[in-house]
């Protein structure tokens, strides 16, 4: 099994490029069918979702636009419980159908904050697409509409996800190795 060292932690290979690609494809097919003949605004949550968003949007065939928000809840390998909005949304979102694009939904704190922001802007509808979902860690009741892969409550990195800034460039997903 391929292992990598990031900062002082060891990570082992977890999801291959093929597994990631089929999950992205599965989500795209579901979105294309759900929003047939409609227009979608994808709102990708930076930094983690940049790679997923890019791959997903190449497979989207319905009319769409994309915008970005920057949120932060993790420090190192732990969630802080507080979510800060580092870059916000400036456009008029009144009546828009939004699909939130997340790399991973963990506790759901980020999602909850984003829902509140979007509801304040009178959007028409909100759905969430996430590549990874940790059901054991999720504490909210908001629906997660398009899920790529459910994973156990373990720290992962690669394909946009980082450990203190490093690892985002990896094309596979790795998980923290237990000692
Ligand atoms: P919450 O808890 O708000 O977390 O649902 C969402 C954000 O936290 C980051 N996150 C992770 N980042 N490996 C990472 O590299 C993980 O295992 C992990 N879990 C959560 C991520 O930015 C996500 O959008
Ligand atoms: Mg994120």
mmCIF file of C-alpha atoms and ligand atoms in Angstrom:
data_model
loop_
_atom_site.group_PDB
_atom_site.id
_atom_site.type_symbol
_atom_site.label_atom_id
_atom_site.label_comp_id
_atom_site.label_asym_id
_atom_site.label_seq_id
_atom_site.Cartn_x
_atom_site.Cartn_y
_atom_site.Cartn_z
ATOM 1 C CA UNK A 1 0.000 0.000 0.000
ATOM 2 C CA UNK A 2 1.347 3.366 -0.980
ATOM 3 C CA UNK A 3 2.098 5.685 1.936
ATOM 4 C CA UNK A 4 2.963 9.350 2.022
ATOM 5 C CA UNK A 5 4.331 11.631 4.701
ATOM 6 C CA UNK A 6 2.726 15.078 5.189
ATOM 7 C CA UNK A 7 4.065 17.293 7.965
ATOM 8 C CA UNK A 8 4.624 14.688 10.710
ATOM 9 C CA UNK A 9 1.778 12.331 9.814
ATOM 10 C CA UNK A 10 1.652 9.216 7.632
ATOM 11 C CA UNK A 11 -1.233 8.759 5.232
ATOM 12 C CA UNK A 12 -2.169 5.619 3.305
ATOM 13 C CA UNK A 13 -3.816 5.341 -0.057
ATOM 14 C CA UNK A 14 -7.611 5.212 0.254
ATOM 15 C CA UNK A 15 -9.548 6.142 -2.917
ATOM 16 C CA UNK A 16 -8.128 5.743 -6.411
ATOM 17 C CA UNK A 17 -8.496 8.175 -9.295
ATOM 18 C CA UNK A 18 -10.974 5.745 -10.904
ATOM 19 C CA UNK A 19 -13.123 5.539 -7.783
ATOM 20 C CA UNK A 20 -13.148 9.332 -7.511
ATOM 21 C CA UNK A 21 -13.991 9.741 -11.191
ATOM 22 C CA UNK A 22 -16.940 7.316 -11.043
ATOM 23 C CA UNK A 23 -18.327 9.129 -8.008
ATOM 24 C CA UNK A 24 -18.030 12.478 -9.766
ATOM 25 C CA UNK A 25 -19.750 10.951 -12.803
ATOM 26 C CA UNK A 26 -22.568 9.537 -10.634
ATOM 27 C CA UNK A 27 -23.191 12.955 -9.061
ATOM 28 C CA UNK A 28 -23.128 14.713 -12.453
ATOM 29 C CA UNK A 29 -25.679 12.286 -13.917
ATOM 30 C CA UNK A 30 -28.002 12.878 -10.939
ATOM 31 C CA UNK A 31 -27.700 16.664 -11.205
ATOM 32 C CA UNK A 32 -28.172 16.670 -14.992
ATOM 33 C CA UNK A 33 -31.352 14.681 -14.578
ATOM 34 C CA UNK A 34 -32.695 16.697 -11.620
ATOM 35 C CA UNK A 35 -32.150 20.122 -13.258
ATOM 36 C CA UNK A 36 -33.103 19.233 -16.831
ATOM 37 C CA UNK A 37 -34.344 22.393 -18.633
ATOM 38 C CA UNK A 38 -33.441 24.567 -15.633
ATOM 39 C CA UNK A 39 -30.528 26.824 -14.741
ATOM 40 C CA UNK A 40 -28.251 26.059 -11.796
ATOM 41 C CA UNK A 41 -25.826 28.227 -9.884
ATOM 42 C CA UNK A 42 -23.086 26.042 -8.434
ATOM 43 C CA UNK A 43 -21.535 27.535 -5.323
ATOM 44 C CA UNK A 44 -18.248 25.835 -4.560
ATOM 45 C CA UNK A 45 -16.814 26.042 -1.073
ATOM 46 C CA UNK A 46 -13.131 26.977 -1.171
ATOM 47 C CA UNK A 47 -10.498 25.892 -0.691
ATOM 48 C CA UNK A 48 -11.171 22.165 -0.531
ATOM 49 C CA UNK A 49 -13.714 21.790 -3.330
ATOM 50 C CA UNK A 50 -11.770 23.407 -6.184
ATOM 51 C CA UNK A 51 -10.705 20.107 -7.773
ATOM 52 C CA UNK A 52 -14.038 18.342 -7.349
ATOM 53 C CA UNK A 53 -15.876 21.404 -8.664
ATOM 54 C CA UNK A 54 -13.666 21.567 -11.733
ATOM 55 C CA UNK A 55 -14.117 17.866 -12.567
ATOM 56 C CA UNK A 56 -17.847 17.935 -11.781
ATOM 57 C CA UNK A 57 -18.618 20.961 -13.933
ATOM 58 C CA UNK A 58 -16.937 19.401 -16.970
ATOM 59 C CA UNK A 59 -19.604 16.678 -16.753
ATOM 60 C CA UNK A 60 -22.576 19.041 -16.297
ATOM 61 C CA UNK A 61 -24.791 19.449 -19.363
ATOM 62 C CA UNK A 62 -27.574 21.707 -17.982
ATOM 63 C CA UNK A 63 -27.402 25.506 -18.131
ATOM 64 C CA UNK A 64 -25.192 26.663 -15.249
ATOM 65 C CA UNK A 65 -22.975 29.292 -13.684
ATOM 66 C CA UNK A 66 -20.415 28.941 -10.928
ATOM 67 C CA UNK A 67 -19.432 31.104 -7.986
ATOM 68 C CA UNK A 68 -17.212 30.589 -4.955
ATOM 69 C CA UNK A 69 -17.320 31.164 -1.228
ATOM 70 C CA UNK A 70 -14.445 30.648 1.128
ATOM 71 C CA UNK A 71 -15.203 29.087 4.494
ATOM 72 C CA UNK A 72 -12.925 27.683 7.139
ATOM 73 C CA UNK A 73 -13.699 25.337 10.017
ATOM 74 C CA UNK A 74 -10.708 23.031 10.279
ATOM 75 C CA UNK A 75 -7.363 23.672 11.875
ATOM 76 C CA UNK A 76 -4.878 20.847 11.313
ATOM 77 C CA UNK A 77 -6.799 17.575 11.642
ATOM 78 C CA UNK A 78 -9.564 18.898 13.940
ATOM 79 C CA UNK A 79 -12.766 20.809 13.377
ATOM 80 C CA UNK A 80 -12.859 24.012 15.435
ATOM 81 C CA UNK A 81 -16.676 24.021 15.624
ATOM 82 C CA UNK A 82 -16.683 27.646 14.431
ATOM 83 C CA UNK A 83 -17.071 28.461 10.757
ATOM 84 C CA UNK A 84 -15.706 31.697 9.371
ATOM 85 C CA UNK A 85 -16.626 33.194 6.035
ATOM 86 C CA UNK A 86 -13.405 34.403 4.437
ATOM 87 C CA UNK A 87 -14.790 35.344 1.014
ATOM 88 C CA UNK A 88 -18.528 35.967 0.665
ATOM 89 C CA UNK A 89 -21.085 36.108 -2.100
ATOM 90 C CA UNK A 90 -21.651 39.475 -3.702
ATOM 91 C CA UNK A 91 -24.110 38.684 -6.497
ATOM 92 C CA UNK A 92 -27.900 38.919 -6.476
ATOM 93 C CA UNK A 93 -29.180 35.440 -5.631
ATOM 94 C CA UNK A 94 -32.876 36.219 -5.486
ATOM 95 C CA UNK A 95 -34.879 33.302 -6.983
ATOM 96 C CA UNK A 96 -31.802 31.313 -7.992
ATOM 97 C CA UNK A 97 -31.537 27.502 -7.802
ATOM 98 C CA UNK A 98 -28.306 26.773 -5.972
ATOM 99 C CA UNK A 99 -26.254 23.613 -5.729
ATOM 100 C CA UNK A 100 -23.594 23.841 -3.019
ATOM 101 C CA UNK A 101 -20.415 22.002 -4.035
ATOM 102 C CA UNK A 102 -18.448 20.581 -1.107
ATOM 103 C CA UNK A 103 -15.379 18.364 -1.038
ATOM 104 C CA UNK A 104 -16.503 16.780 2.232
ATOM 105 C CA UNK A 105 -19.355 17.126 4.708
ATOM 106 C CA UNK A 106 -18.165 16.291 8.199
ATOM 107 C CA UNK A 107 -20.050 17.792 11.186
ATOM 108 C CA UNK A 108 -22.240 19.878 8.868
ATOM 109 C CA UNK A 109 -21.246 23.173 10.534
ATOM 110 C CA UNK A 110 -20.065 24.670 7.237
ATOM 111 C CA UNK A 111 -23.207 23.578 5.438
ATOM 112 C CA UNK A 112 -25.442 25.048 8.114
ATOM 113 C CA UNK A 113 -23.666 28.390 7.918
ATOM 114 C CA UNK A 114 -23.944 28.414 4.140
ATOM 115 C CA UNK A 115 -27.650 27.558 4.202
ATOM 116 C CA UNK A 116 -28.215 30.518 6.535
ATOM 117 C CA UNK A 117 -26.267 32.850 4.240
ATOM 118 C CA UNK A 118 -28.180 31.670 1.164
ATOM 119 C CA UNK A 119 -31.594 31.818 2.802
ATOM 120 C CA UNK A 120 -30.860 35.444 3.741
ATOM 121 C CA UNK A 121 -30.408 36.110 0.029
ATOM 122 C CA UNK A 122 -33.838 34.654 -0.878
ATOM 123 C CA UNK A 123 -32.642 31.893 -3.174
ATOM 124 C CA UNK A 124 -35.360 29.706 -4.746
ATOM 125 C CA UNK A 125 -33.820 26.363 -3.757
ATOM 126 C CA UNK A 126 -30.697 24.876 -2.216
ATOM 127 C CA UNK A 127 -29.291 21.397 -2.735
ATOM 128 C CA UNK A 128 -25.911 20.044 -1.741
ATOM 129 C CA UNK A 129 -23.450 17.937 -3.713
ATOM 130 C CA UNK A 130 -20.499 16.540 -1.823
ATOM 131 C CA UNK A 131 -17.807 14.162 -2.973
ATOM 132 C CA UNK A 132 -17.265 12.722 0.516
ATOM 133 C CA UNK A 133 -19.626 12.413 3.469
ATOM 134 C CA UNK A 134 -18.885 11.256 7.013
ATOM 135 C CA UNK A 135 -22.299 10.065 8.300
ATOM 136 C CA UNK A 136 -20.907 9.243 11.779
ATOM 137 C CA UNK A 137 -19.727 12.822 12.243
ATOM 138 C CA UNK A 138 -22.760 14.604 10.761
ATOM 139 C CA UNK A 139 -24.763 16.447 13.433
ATOM 140 C CA UNK A 140 -27.328 18.410 11.401
ATOM 141 C CA UNK A 141 -30.696 17.708 9.808
ATOM 142 C CA UNK A 142 -30.063 19.465 6.494
ATOM 143 C CA UNK A 143 -30.450 17.123 3.529
ATOM 144 C CA UNK A 144 -27.339 16.139 1.588
ATOM 145 C CA UNK A 145 -28.760 15.537 -1.828
ATOM 146 C CA UNK A 146 -25.908 14.266 -3.976
ATOM 147 C CA UNK A 147 -23.273 12.164 -2.188
ATOM 148 C CA UNK A 148 -20.259 10.626 -3.917
ATOM 149 C CA UNK A 149 -18.791 8.329 -1.262
ATOM 150 C CA UNK A 150 -19.679 7.782 2.391
ATOM 151 C CA UNK A 151 -16.532 7.383 4.479
ATOM 152 C CA UNK A 152 -15.845 6.529 8.128
ATOM 153 C CA UNK A 153 -14.999 9.288 10.587
ATOM 154 C CA UNK A 154 -11.306 9.432 9.683
ATOM 155 C CA UNK A 155 -9.130 12.287 8.484
ATOM 156 C CA UNK A 156 -8.546 12.243 4.728
ATOM 157 C CA UNK A 157 -6.529 14.348 2.317
ATOM 158 C CA UNK A 158 -5.772 14.746 -1.377
ATOM 159 C CA UNK A 159 -7.902 15.775 -4.378
ATOM 160 C CA UNK A 160 -8.380 19.283 -2.948
ATOM 161 C CA UNK A 161 -8.385 18.292 0.735
ATOM 162 C CA UNK A 162 -5.434 19.416 2.819
ATOM 163 C CA UNK A 163 -3.634 18.840 6.063
ATOM 164 C CA UNK A 164 -2.502 22.311 7.160
ATOM 165 C CA UNK A 165 -2.202 23.511 3.575
ATOM 166 C CA UNK A 166 -0.459 20.489 2.095
ATOM 167 C CA UNK A 167 -1.794 17.606 0.010
ATOM 168 C CA UNK A 168 -4.394 19.425 -2.094
ATOM 169 C CA UNK A 169 -2.556 18.630 -5.335
ATOM 170 C CA UNK A 170 -2.708 14.836 -4.915
ATOM 171 C CA UNK A 171 -4.913 13.113 -7.493
ATOM 172 C CA UNK A 172 -5.877 10.266 -5.142
ATOM 173 C CA UNK A 173 -7.404 10.450 -1.642
ATOM 174 C CA UNK A 174 -5.391 9.251 1.338
ATOM 175 C CA UNK A 175 -6.399 8.623 4.951
ATOM 176 C CA UNK A 176 -4.465 9.111 8.137
ATOM 177 C CA UNK A 177 -2.646 5.943 9.117
ATOM 178 C CA UNK A 178 -3.455 4.635 12.581
ATOM 179 C CA UNK A 179 -0.521 3.521 14.692
HETATM 180 P P1 LIG B 1 -17.804 20.515 8.609
HETATM 181 O O1 LIG B 1 -17.421 19.885 9.921
HETATM 182 O O2 LIG B 1 -18.122 21.958 8.728
HETATM 183 O O3 LIG B 1 -16.480 20.350 7.768
HETATM 184 O O4 LIG B 1 -18.883 19.701 7.903
HETATM 185 C C1 LIG B 1 -16.451 20.748 6.491
HETATM 186 C C2 LIG B 1 -15.093 21.250 6.095
HETATM 187 O O5 LIG B 1 -14.033 20.813 6.968
HETATM 188 C C3 LIG B 1 -12.944 20.328 6.225
HETATM 189 N N1 LIG B 1 -12.781 18.885 6.531
HETATM 190 C C4 LIG B 1 -11.750 18.115 6.191
HETATM 191 N N2 LIG B 1 -10.627 18.430 5.529
HETATM 192 N N3 LIG B 1 -9.898 16.185 5.744
HETATM 193 C C5 LIG B 1 -9.705 17.445 5.310
HETATM 194 O O6 LIG B 1 -8.694 17.694 4.676
HETATM 195 C C6 LIG B 1 -11.002 15.789 6.428
HETATM 196 O O7 LIG B 1 -11.120 14.627 6.806
HETATM 197 C C7 LIG B 1 -11.967 16.827 6.674
HETATM 198 N N4 LIG B 1 -13.156 16.815 7.293
HETATM 199 C C8 LIG B 1 -13.629 18.101 7.179
HETATM 200 C C9 LIG B 1 -13.310 20.539 4.793
HETATM 201 O O8 LIG B 1 -12.756 21.758 4.370
HETATM 202 C C10 LIG B 1 -14.788 20.651 4.775
HETATM 203 O O9 LIG B 1 -15.285 21.465 3.734
HETATM 204 MG MG1 LIG B 2 -14.188 22.448 2.441
#
